[in-house]
Amino acid sequence: MILDSFIMLSRGDQRYYIMFFVSLNNVCNVKWFDCRIMCQTPAFSVRKTKREWFCPLRQTLPLPVFLKGPVRQQDNNTNMVSLICTLQSHRDDVNCCAFSGSLLATCSADKSICVYSTRDFSELPFSPLSGHGYGVHCCCFSACGQYLASCSTDATTVVWSMDTGEIEAVLEHPGRSPVWVCAFSPDSSYLVSGGSDGTIALWYFTSRTLRRTGAVTDTSIVACSFTPSGQLFITGSTYGDLRLWDLNMNHLHAEKNAHDLGVSCCQFAPQIMKGPDGCVQFRLASCGQDSLLKIWIVSLLSAAGIKMQLAHSLTRQSAPVLSCAYSADGQMLVSGSVDKTVTVYQANQGILLYTLNQHDRYVTACAFSPTAPLIATGSMDKTVNIWRVEDGSGAQGKSLSDQGALVSSSGGRKSSGHSRLMVSEWSEEDVLAWLREEGLEAVIDMFKSNNIDGEELLSLTKETLSSELHIDSLGLRSKVMKKIEELKMAPVSNCTPDEYLCPITCEIMKDPVIAADGYSYEREAIESWINRKSCTSPMTNLPLQTTLLTPNRTLKMAILRWTTCQ
């Protein structure tokens, strides 16, 4: 169905909007909205004739005058959402998006974190950040925006300076298990991280030291969020539970089976509320593998402890919901799903405002900007979409179906059309032609005077660019290295069969081995995984019955034949 138009009619003493979703057979779905309370009544179908619209109740409505326009919220303070930018810097699945007051950070299974200015969504000179050994699952800004934390399968949470892009600290997770999630407290005094083995680490952020640890057995911690007061935090697990903790890691409350098949994300609204009896309340959103987005009221009762009450269970997405986030004022809630949609709700009443359909694969991440009417959504299609929620009184918004109007930012990887050779076989002229294609004319003279061919190109580092090629600009060195990394990954991203890639490193395997879980891995990667005490399967998180590894010679030969053909 395509949103064709909307009209306003009067029924009795109330005013309604009707939205017509026109299908190919000229039959429309109609939804009534009460302008005063935004309460939707059940939909019914009508068929367009020359002069009238008929509904099944044999009622007749005058043929309306259509008002063409963008998808809008049906109230007097009309808002609309428009896609203003698509970022294409990552070479693999985007796992998380996070805003500060002036920056956007995105992290990916490609092991990198990209950082953009929210002024024009250009990448900062030091972006992308490269310090993790494996895919990066989550990233978050400190309250002041000066620091960024990121966590990874490499069992670390890394703290980055947003002034320089340098690593400030590397926090090794207790037990050396992969870290799926991390979150700052509202005042950035604490940082919490959750691991695949169910461990939870609470860090003093100022001193970068471990304060407390906790654990939930037989599960992985995949979601966490601090209350607005910063005195409590909640965790969500693959087992489906939501658990509330204090700063001494005392377990205060467990909402078991909050989501069947597992929680995927949770976040507290930024506001503190007061209950009818004067108790402190928080609003919490959670989503999971049961395809539900739930809104909870968490009450701190002086005598009875903690109470969690389900306020709304939202069912507008047809597949597992992977991410959710509140707006800075707590009035809107956004979620992303395996069904490739992004939904935006009025948070207090759980009313659907928008459904956005611009991603080609699962929507894994979403975030609101704290200072501007912007939403970022990340996906397994390797892109990040930037949406603007605008006042409908302006005419700047574009229809969500107007693909031609979308702006693409941060150029994605370009294929080298001048040569069919492998990069290592490029001549000096091929390298110079590639530099021109990538817009790196500023370094052509340096490369030419140093006779850089394809093999030398692949061996360059930031240090050699500075010491040997004398490229003084940090931003230019970072841009060159980013393009070289894209070049190295291009065959993997474009056409490599998935079975040739190691599930841990996401790179082509050179020495594939079969582990006890039946999956094939790069030998060095799975041995490193096991040596870190992680005697669980990277794919299933179940215990490995044995650490014996069997060479997969058939797969190794297939990979060798494929790489030779490339």
Coordinates of C-alpha atoms in Angstrom, one line a residue:
M1 CA 0.0 0.0 0.0
I2 CA 1.1 3.6 -0.8
L3 CA 0.0 6.6 1.2
D4 CA -1.8 8.6 -1.5
S5 CA -3.3 11.4 0.5
F6 CA -5.2 12.5 3.5
I7 CA -8.3 14.7 4.0
M8 CA -10.2 16.2 7.0
L9 CA -13.9 15.6 7.4
S10 CA -16.4 16.5 10.1
R11 CA -18.6 13.9 11.8
G12 CA -21.0 15.2 14.3
D13 CA -19.3 17.7 16.5
Q14 CA -15.8 16.1 16.1
R15 CA -13.2 16.6 13.3
Y16 CA -11.4 13.6 11.8
Y17 CA -8.6 13.0 9.4
I18 CA -9.0 10.1 6.9
M19 CA -5.9 8.6 5.3
F20 CA -6.3 6.7 2.0
F21 CA -3.8 4.0 1.2
V22 CA -4.5 3.3 -2.5
S23 CA -3.8 -0.2 -4.0
L24 CA -3.6 -1.3 -7.6
N25 CA -7.2 -2.4 -7.7
N26 CA -8.3 1.1 -6.6
V27 CA -9.5 -0.2 -3.2
C28 CA -8.3 1.9 -0.2
N29 CA -7.8 1.3 3.4
V30 CA -9.2 4.1 5.5
K31 CA -8.3 5.1 9.0
W32 CA -10.2 7.6 11.1
F33 CA -8.3 9.8 13.6
D34 CA -9.8 12.0 16.3
C35 CA -7.9 15.3 16.1
R36 CA -8.3 16.1 19.8
I37 CA -7.2 12.8 21.3
M38 CA -5.5 11.1 18.4
C39 CA -7.5 7.9 19.1
Q40 CA -7.6 5.6 16.0
T41 CA -10.8 3.7 15.4
P42 CA -10.8 0.4 13.4
A43 CA -10.1 0.7 9.7
F44 CA -12.6 -0.2 7.0
S45 CA -12.4 -0.4 3.2
V46 CA -14.0 1.8 0.6
R47 CA -14.1 1.8 -3.2
K48 CA -13.7 4.9 -5.3
T49 CA -16.4 5.7 -7.8
K50 CA -16.9 8.7 -10.0
R51 CA -18.6 10.9 -7.5
E52 CA -18.6 9.1 -4.1
W53 CA -16.7 6.9 -1.7
F54 CA -18.7 4.0 -0.4
C55 CA -18.1 2.0 2.7
P56 CA -19.5 -1.4 3.7
L57 CA -22.0 0.2 6.1
R58 CA -23.8 1.6 3.0
Q59 CA -22.9 5.1 4.1
T60 CA -21.9 7.7 1.5
L61 CA -19.2 10.3 1.8
P62 CA -18.7 13.3 -0.6
L63 CA -15.9 12.9 -3.0
P64 CA -13.0 14.6 -1.2
V65 CA -10.5 17.1 -2.6
F66 CA -7.0 15.5 -2.2
L67 CA -4.2 17.3 -0.4
K68 CA -1.0 15.8 -1.7
G69 CA 2.0 16.0 0.6
P70 CA 4.5 14.2 2.8
V71 CA 3.6 11.7 5.4
R72 CA 2.4 13.7 8.3
Q73 CA 1.3 13.2 11.9
Q74 CA -2.5 13.9 12.2
D75 CA -2.8 16.8 14.6
N76 CA -2.9 20.5 14.5
N77 CA 0.9 20.8 15.2
T78 CA 1.7 18.8 12.1
N79 CA 5.1 17.1 12.0
M80 CA 6.7 15.1 9.2
V81 CA 9.8 12.9 8.8
S82 CA 12.1 13.2 5.9
L83 CA 15.2 11.3 5.0
I84 CA 18.0 13.8 4.6
C85 CA 21.2 11.8 4.4
T86 CA 22.5 8.2 3.9
L87 CA 26.0 7.4 5.3
Q88 CA 27.8 4.6 3.6
S89 CA 31.2 4.5 5.4
H90 CA 31.0 1.0 6.8
R91 CA 31.9 -2.2 5.0
D92 CA 29.8 -4.6 7.1
D93 CA 26.7 -4.6 9.3
V94 CA 26.1 -1.5 11.4
N95 CA 25.5 -2.5 15.0
C96 CA 24.9 0.7 16.9
C97 CA 24.4 4.5 16.5
A98 CA 24.9 7.1 19.2
F99 CA 24.6 10.9 19.3
S100 CA 26.3 13.5 21.4
G101 CA 25.4 17.2 21.3
S102 CA 27.4 17.7 18.1
L103 CA 28.6 14.3 16.9
L104 CA 27.2 11.0 15.6
A105 CA 29.1 7.7 16.1
T106 CA 28.4 4.4 14.4
C107 CA 30.0 1.1 14.9
S108 CA 30.1 -2.0 12.8
A109 CA 31.1 -5.6 12.4
D110 CA 34.0 -4.3 10.2
K111 CA 35.8 -3.5 13.5
S112 CA 35.6 0.3 13.1
I113 CA 33.8 3.2 14.6
C114 CA 32.9 6.2 12.3
V115 CA 32.4 9.6 13.8
Y116 CA 30.5 12.5 12.0
S117 CA 29.7 16.1 12.7
T118 CA 26.0 16.6 13.0
R119 CA 26.3 19.9 11.3
D120 CA 26.8 18.4 7.8
F121 CA 27.4 14.7 8.6
S122 CA 31.0 14.8 7.3
E123 CA 33.4 12.4 8.9
L124 CA 35.9 13.9 11.4
P125 CA 39.5 13.9 10.3
F126 CA 40.4 11.1 12.7
S127 CA 37.5 8.9 11.6
P128 CA 37.3 5.9 11.3
L129 CA 38.6 4.8 14.7
S130 CA 40.5 1.5 14.5
G131 CA 41.5 -0.2 17.7
H132 CA 39.3 -3.3 18.1
G133 CA 40.5 -6.7 17.0
Y134 CA 37.0 -7.9 16.2
G135 CA 33.5 -6.5 15.4
V136 CA 32.3 -3.6 17.5
H137 CA 28.8 -4.2 19.0
C138 CA 28.0 -1.0 20.8
C139 CA 29.1 2.6 21.3
C140 CA 28.0 5.5 23.5
F141 CA 29.0 9.0 24.4
S142 CA 29.7 10.5 27.8
A143 CA 27.3 13.2 28.9
C144 CA 29.7 16.0 27.9
G145 CA 30.4 14.4 24.5
Q146 CA 34.2 14.5 25.1
Y147 CA 34.5 10.7 25.3
L148 CA 33.2 7.8 23.3
A149 CA 33.1 4.2 24.7
S150 CA 32.9 1.1 22.4
C151 CA 32.8 -2.6 23.1
S152 CA 33.7 -5.6 21.0
T153 CA 34.0 -9.3 20.6
D154 CA 37.7 -8.8 21.5
A155 CA 36.6 -8.7 25.2
T156 CA 37.4 -5.0 25.7
T157 CA 35.6 -1.7 26.2
V158 CA 37.7 1.1 24.6
V159 CA 37.4 4.8 25.7
W160 CA 38.3 7.3 22.9
S161 CA 38.9 11.0 23.1
M162 CA 36.7 13.0 20.8
D163 CA 39.2 15.8 20.6
T164 CA 42.0 13.7 19.1
G165 CA 40.5 10.3 18.2
E166 CA 43.2 8.7 20.4
I167 CA 42.5 5.8 22.8
E168 CA 42.2 7.0 26.4
A169 CA 41.8 3.6 28.1
V170 CA 41.2 -0.1 27.3
L171 CA 39.0 -1.8 29.9
E172 CA 39.3 -5.6 29.8
H173 CA 36.1 -7.3 30.7
P174 CA 36.1 -9.7 33.6
G175 CA 36.5 -13.3 32.4
R176 CA 37.7 -12.0 29.0
S177 CA 34.3 -12.7 27.4
P178 CA 33.1 -10.8 24.3
V179 CA 31.3 -7.6 25.3
W180 CA 28.0 -7.0 23.7
V181 CA 26.8 -3.7 25.3
C182 CA 28.1 -0.7 27.3
A183 CA 26.4 2.4 28.7
F184 CA 27.3 5.6 30.6
S185 CA 25.4 6.8 33.6
P186 CA 23.7 10.2 33.0
D187 CA 26.5 12.1 34.8
S188 CA 29.3 9.9 33.3
S189 CA 30.5 8.9 36.7
Y190 CA 30.0 5.2 35.8
L191 CA 30.3 3.0 32.8
V192 CA 28.6 -0.4 32.7
S193 CA 29.4 -3.3 30.3
G194 CA 27.8 -6.7 29.7
G195 CA 29.4 -9.8 28.4
S196 CA 28.4 -12.9 26.5
D197 CA 29.0 -15.1 29.5
G198 CA 26.5 -13.2 31.6
T199 CA 29.0 -11.0 33.5
I200 CA 28.4 -7.4 34.2
A201 CA 31.2 -4.9 35.0
L202 CA 30.6 -1.5 36.6
W203 CA 33.5 0.9 36.1
Y204 CA 34.4 4.1 37.8
F205 CA 34.8 6.2 34.6
T206 CA 37.0 9.0 36.1
S207 CA 39.7 6.6 37.3
R208 CA 38.9 3.9 34.7
T209 CA 38.9 1.3 37.4
L210 CA 36.5 -1.6 38.1
R211 CA 34.0 -0.9 40.9
R212 CA 31.9 -4.0 41.0
T213 CA 31.1 -7.1 39.0
G214 CA 27.9 -9.2 38.8
A215 CA 26.6 -12.1 36.8
V216 CA 23.5 -13.7 35.4
T217 CA 24.1 -17.4 34.8
D218 CA 23.5 -19.3 31.5
T219 CA 22.8 -16.2 29.4
S220 CA 24.4 -13.2 27.6
I221 CA 23.9 -9.6 28.6
V222 CA 22.9 -7.8 25.5
A223 CA 21.2 -4.6 26.8
C224 CA 21.7 -2.1 29.6
S225 CA 20.5 1.4 30.6
F226 CA 20.8 3.7 33.6
T227 CA 17.8 5.4 35.2
P228 CA 17.7 9.2 34.8
S229 CA 18.9 9.5 38.4
G230 CA 21.9 7.4 37.7
Q231 CA 21.5 5.4 40.9
L232 CA 20.1 2.2 39.3
F233 CA 20.6 0.4 36.0
I234 CA 18.8 -2.3 34.1
T235 CA 20.1 -5.2 32.0
G236 CA 18.5 -7.4 29.4
S237 CA 19.6 -10.9 28.5
T238 CA 19.2 -13.4 25.7
Y239 CA 17.2 -15.5 28.2
G240 CA 14.4 -12.8 28.1
D241 CA 14.8 -11.3 31.6
L242 CA 15.0 -7.6 32.6
R243 CA 17.0 -7.2 35.9
L244 CA 17.4 -4.0 37.9
W245 CA 20.6 -3.4 39.9
D246 CA 22.0 -0.7 42.2
L247 CA 25.5 0.7 42.1
N248 CA 26.7 -2.0 44.6
M249 CA 25.5 -4.7 42.2
N250 CA 22.7 -5.7 44.5
H251 CA 20.0 -7.4 42.4
L252 CA 16.8 -5.5 43.2
H253 CA 14.2 -6.8 40.8
A254 CA 13.8 -9.4 38.0
E255 CA 11.1 -9.2 35.3
K256 CA 11.3 -12.8 34.1
N257 CA 10.3 -13.6 30.5
A258 CA 9.8 -10.0 29.7
H259 CA 10.5 -11.0 26.1
D260 CA 10.0 -14.5 24.9
L261 CA 13.2 -15.8 23.1
G262 CA 15.3 -12.9 24.5
V263 CA 15.7 -9.2 25.0
S264 CA 17.5 -7.2 22.3
C265 CA 17.5 -3.6 23.7
C266 CA 16.2 -1.5 26.5
Q267 CA 16.3 2.2 27.4
F268 CA 15.0 4.4 30.1
A269 CA 13.2 7.6 29.2
P270 CA 15.2 10.7 30.3
Q271 CA 12.5 12.0 32.7
I272 CA 11.8 11.2 36.3
M273 CA 8.0 10.9 37.1
K274 CA 6.0 10.9 40.3
G275 CA 3.4 8.2 40.9
P276 CA -0.1 8.7 42.3
D277 CA 1.1 7.9 45.8
G278 CA 4.2 10.2 45.4
C279 CA 6.6 7.4 44.6
V280 CA 9.4 7.9 42.0
Q281 CA 8.7 6.4 38.6
F282 CA 10.6 5.8 35.4
R283 CA 9.4 4.9 32.0
L284 CA 11.3 2.0 30.3
A285 CA 11.2 0.8 26.7
S286 CA 12.3 -2.8 25.8
C287 CA 12.2 -4.9 22.7
G288 CA 13.0 -8.4 21.8
Q289 CA 12.9 -11.5 19.6
D290 CA 9.1 -11.8 20.2
S291 CA 8.6 -8.9 17.8
L292 CA 7.3 -6.7 20.5
L293 CA 8.2 -3.2 21.7
K294 CA 7.1 -2.8 25.3
I295 CA 6.7 0.2 27.5
W296 CA 7.0 -0.3 31.3
I297 CA 6.4 1.8 34.3
V298 CA 9.1 1.2 37.0
S299 CA 8.1 2.4 40.4
L300 CA 10.3 2.7 43.4
L301 CA 8.1 1.9 46.4
S302 CA 9.4 2.8 49.8
A303 CA 8.1 -0.3 51.5
A304 CA 7.4 -2.9 48.8
G305 CA 10.6 -2.3 46.8
I306 CA 10.5 -2.2 43.0
K307 CA 7.5 -2.7 40.9
M308 CA 7.5 -3.1 37.1
Q309 CA 4.1 -2.7 35.3
L310 CA 3.5 -3.2 31.6
A311 CA 1.9 0.0 30.2
H312 CA 1.9 -0.8 26.4
S313 CA 2.8 -3.8 24.2
L314 CA 3.3 -2.5 20.7
T315 CA 2.9 -4.9 17.8
R316 CA 3.3 -2.8 14.7
Q317 CA 6.5 -4.7 13.5
S318 CA 6.2 -8.2 12.1
A319 CA 9.6 -9.6 13.1
P320 CA 12.0 -9.4 16.0
V321 CA 12.6 -5.8 17.2
L322 CA 16.3 -5.2 17.5
S323 CA 16.7 -1.6 18.9
C324 CA 14.7 1.1 20.5
A325 CA 15.4 4.7 21.8
Y326 CA 13.6 7.6 23.4
S327 CA 13.8 11.2 22.2
A328 CA 15.5 13.7 24.6
D329 CA 12.1 15.0 25.8
G330 CA 10.7 11.5 26.2
Q331 CA 7.8 12.2 24.0
M332 CA 8.8 10.0 21.1
L333 CA 10.0 6.4 20.8
V334 CA 11.7 4.8 17.8
S335 CA 12.4 1.1 17.1
G336 CA 14.1 -0.9 14.3
S337 CA 13.2 -4.4 13.3
V338 CA 14.2 -7.5 11.3
D339 CA 11.2 -6.6 9.0
K340 CA 13.4 -3.7 7.7
T341 CA 11.1 -1.1 9.1
V342 CA 11.6 1.8 11.5
T343 CA 8.6 2.8 13.6
V344 CA 8.2 6.0 15.5
Y345 CA 5.6 6.3 18.3
Q346 CA 4.1 8.8 20.6
A347 CA 5.7 7.4 23.7
N348 CA 3.2 8.1 26.5
Q349 CA 0.3 6.5 24.8
G350 CA 2.1 4.1 22.4
I351 CA 0.4 5.6 19.3
L352 CA 2.1 4.9 16.0
L353 CA 3.2 8.1 14.2
Y354 CA 5.4 6.9 11.3
T355 CA 6.6 3.8 9.6
L356 CA 9.8 4.3 7.7
N357 CA 10.9 1.8 5.0
Q358 CA 14.2 2.9 3.5
H359 CA 16.5 0.1 4.6
D360 CA 17.2 -3.0 2.5
R361 CA 18.0 -5.3 5.4
Y362 CA 17.5 -5.7 9.2
V363 CA 17.4 -2.4 11.1
T364 CA 19.8 -3.0 14.0
A365 CA 20.3 0.4 15.5
C366 CA 18.4 3.7 16.2
A367 CA 19.0 6.8 18.1
F368 CA 17.6 10.3 18.7
S369 CA 19.8 13.4 18.7
P370 CA 19.7 15.2 22.1
T371 CA 20.0 18.6 20.6
A372 CA 18.3 18.5 17.2
P373 CA 15.2 16.9 15.7
L374 CA 17.2 14.0 14.1
I375 CA 17.0 10.3 14.1
A376 CA 19.8 7.9 13.0
T377 CA 19.0 4.3 12.0
G378 CA 21.6 1.7 11.2
S379 CA 21.2 -1.5 9.3
M380 CA 22.7 -4.8 8.1
D381 CA 22.7 -3.1 4.6
K382 CA 25.8 -1.3 5.9
T383 CA 24.2 2.1 5.8
V384 CA 23.1 4.7 8.3
N385 CA 20.0 6.8 7.5
I386 CA 19.6 10.3 9.0
W387 CA 16.0 11.4 9.4
R388 CA 14.7 14.9 10.3
V389 CA 11.5 15.4 12.2
E390 CA 10.3 18.8 11.1
D391 CA 7.5 21.2 11.8
G392 CA 4.9 20.7 9.1
S393 CA 4.5 24.5 8.6
G394 CA 7.7 24.5 6.6
A395 CA 7.9 23.1 3.1
Q396 CA 11.4 21.6 3.4
G397 CA 10.4 18.0 4.1
K398 CA 10.3 15.4 1.3
S399 CA 8.0 12.6 0.8
L400 CA 9.3 9.3 2.2
S401 CA 8.7 7.7 -1.2
D402 CA 10.6 10.4 -3.1
Q403 CA 13.8 8.4 -3.6
G404 CA 15.2 10.9 -6.1
A405 CA 15.4 13.6 -3.4
L406 CA 17.5 11.7 -1.0
V407 CA 21.0 12.9 -0.3
S408 CA 23.9 10.4 0.0
S409 CA 26.8 11.4 2.2
S410 CA 30.1 9.9 3.0
G411 CA 31.0 8.1 -0.1
G412 CA 30.9 4.4 0.1
R413 CA 33.5 2.1 -1.4
K414 CA 34.2 2.6 -5.1
S415 CA 35.3 -0.3 -7.2
S416 CA 38.5 0.0 -9.2
G417 CA 37.2 -0.1 -12.7
H418 CA 40.5 0.6 -14.4
S419 CA 42.0 -2.8 -13.6
R420 CA 40.9 -6.5 -13.3
L421 CA 44.1 -7.4 -11.6
M422 CA 44.4 -8.2 -7.9
V423 CA 45.6 -5.1 -6.0
S424 CA 48.9 -6.8 -5.2
E425 CA 49.6 -7.0 -8.9
W426 CA 48.9 -3.4 -9.7
S427 CA 51.6 -1.3 -11.4
E428 CA 52.6 2.2 -10.3
E429 CA 50.3 3.6 -13.0
D430 CA 47.4 1.5 -11.7
V431 CA 47.9 2.9 -8.2
L432 CA 48.0 6.5 -9.5
A433 CA 44.8 5.8 -11.5
W434 CA 43.1 4.5 -8.3
L435 CA 44.2 7.6 -6.4
R436 CA 42.5 9.8 -9.0
E437 CA 39.3 7.7 -8.8
E438 CA 39.2 8.0 -5.0
G439 CA 39.7 11.8 -5.1
L440 CA 43.2 11.6 -3.6
E441 CA 44.9 13.8 -6.1
A442 CA 46.7 15.6 -3.2
V443 CA 49.0 12.6 -2.6
I444 CA 49.7 11.6 -6.2
D445 CA 53.0 13.3 -6.4
M446 CA 54.2 11.6 -3.1
F447 CA 53.2 8.2 -4.4
K448 CA 54.7 8.8 -7.8
S449 CA 58.1 10.0 -6.4
N450 CA 58.2 6.9 -4.1
N451 CA 57.3 4.5 -6.9
I452 CA 54.4 2.9 -4.9
D453 CA 52.9 -0.2 -6.7
G454 CA 50.0 -2.4 -5.6
E455 CA 52.0 -4.6 -3.2
E456 CA 53.6 -1.6 -1.5
L457 CA 50.2 0.1 -1.4
L458 CA 48.7 -2.7 0.7
S459 CA 51.6 -2.6 3.2
L460 CA 51.3 1.2 3.9
T461 CA 50.5 2.3 7.5
K462 CA 49.8 5.7 9.0
E463 CA 53.4 5.7 10.2
T464 CA 54.9 5.1 6.8
L465 CA 52.7 7.7 5.2
S466 CA 54.1 10.2 7.6
S467 CA 57.8 9.1 7.8
E468 CA 58.4 7.9 4.2
L469 CA 55.9 9.6 2.0
H470 CA 55.9 12.8 4.2
I471 CA 52.2 13.3 4.3
D472 CA 51.9 15.8 7.2
S473 CA 48.1 16.2 7.4
L474 CA 46.6 13.8 9.9
G475 CA 43.2 14.1 8.2
L476 CA 44.8 13.2 4.8
R477 CA 46.7 10.3 6.2
S478 CA 43.5 8.9 7.8
K479 CA 41.6 9.3 4.5
V480 CA 44.3 7.4 2.6
M481 CA 44.3 4.6 5.2
K482 CA 40.6 4.4 5.1
K483 CA 40.6 4.0 1.3
I484 CA 43.3 1.3 1.5
E485 CA 41.3 -0.6 4.1
E486 CA 38.3 -0.4 1.9
L487 CA 40.4 -1.7 -1.0
K488 CA 41.6 -4.7 1.1
M489 CA 38.0 -5.5 2.1
A490 CA 36.4 -4.9 -1.3
P491 CA 36.5 -8.6 -2.5
V492 CA 35.1 -9.8 0.8
S493 CA 32.3 -7.3 0.9
N494 CA 31.3 -7.7 -2.8
C495 CA 31.3 -11.3 -3.7
T496 CA 32.9 -13.6 -1.2
P497 CA 30.7 -16.6 -0.3
D498 CA 29.7 -16.4 3.4
E499 CA 30.9 -19.9 4.1
Y500 CA 34.5 -18.7 3.2
L501 CA 34.4 -16.1 6.0
C502 CA 35.4 -16.8 9.6
P503 CA 32.4 -16.0 11.9
I504 CA 34.8 -14.4 14.4
T505 CA 36.9 -12.2 12.2
C506 CA 34.6 -11.8 9.2
E507 CA 37.6 -12.3 6.9
I508 CA 38.5 -15.0 4.4
M509 CA 39.9 -18.1 6.2
K510 CA 43.4 -19.2 5.4
D511 CA 43.5 -22.2 7.8
P512 CA 39.8 -23.2 8.4
V513 CA 39.1 -25.7 11.2
I514 CA 36.0 -27.3 12.5
A515 CA 35.2 -26.8 16.2
A516 CA 33.0 -29.0 18.4
D517 CA 29.9 -26.9 17.6
G518 CA 30.2 -28.0 13.9
Y519 CA 31.1 -24.5 12.6
S520 CA 34.3 -23.7 10.7
Y521 CA 36.6 -20.9 12.0
E522 CA 40.0 -19.5 11.2
R523 CA 42.4 -21.5 13.4
E524 CA 44.1 -18.6 15.0
A525 CA 40.8 -16.8 15.8
I526 CA 39.1 -19.8 17.4
E527 CA 42.3 -20.7 19.4
S528 CA 42.5 -17.2 20.7
W529 CA 38.8 -17.3 21.6
I530 CA 39.3 -20.6 23.5
N531 CA 42.5 -19.4 25.2
R532 CA 40.6 -16.4 26.7
K533 CA 38.6 -18.9 28.8
S534 CA 35.7 -18.7 26.4
C535 CA 35.0 -22.5 26.2
T536 CA 31.7 -21.6 24.5
S537 CA 30.7 -21.6 20.9
P538 CA 31.0 -18.1 19.3
M539 CA 27.9 -19.0 17.2
T540 CA 25.5 -20.6 19.8
N541 CA 27.0 -19.5 23.1
L542 CA 26.6 -23.1 24.3
P543 CA 29.6 -24.9 26.0
L544 CA 32.0 -26.6 23.7
Q545 CA 32.2 -30.3 24.6
T546 CA 35.8 -30.4 23.5
T547 CA 38.4 -27.9 22.4
L548 CA 39.7 -30.2 19.7
L549 CA 39.9 -28.6 16.3
T550 CA 39.7 -30.5 13.1
P551 CA 41.3 -29.1 9.9
N552 CA 38.6 -28.5 7.2
R553 CA 40.7 -29.4 4.2
T554 CA 37.8 -29.5 1.8
L555 CA 36.8 -25.9 2.6
K556 CA 40.5 -24.8 2.5
M557 CA 40.8 -26.2 -1.1
A558 CA 37.6 -24.5 -2.1
I559 CA 38.8 -21.2 -0.8
L560 CA 42.1 -21.6 -2.5
R561 CA 40.4 -22.3 -5.9
W562 CA 38.1 -19.3 -5.4
T563 CA 40.9 -16.9 -4.5
T564 CA 43.0 -18.1 -7.5
C565 CA 40.0 -17.3 -9.8
Q566 CA 39.7 -13.9 -8.3

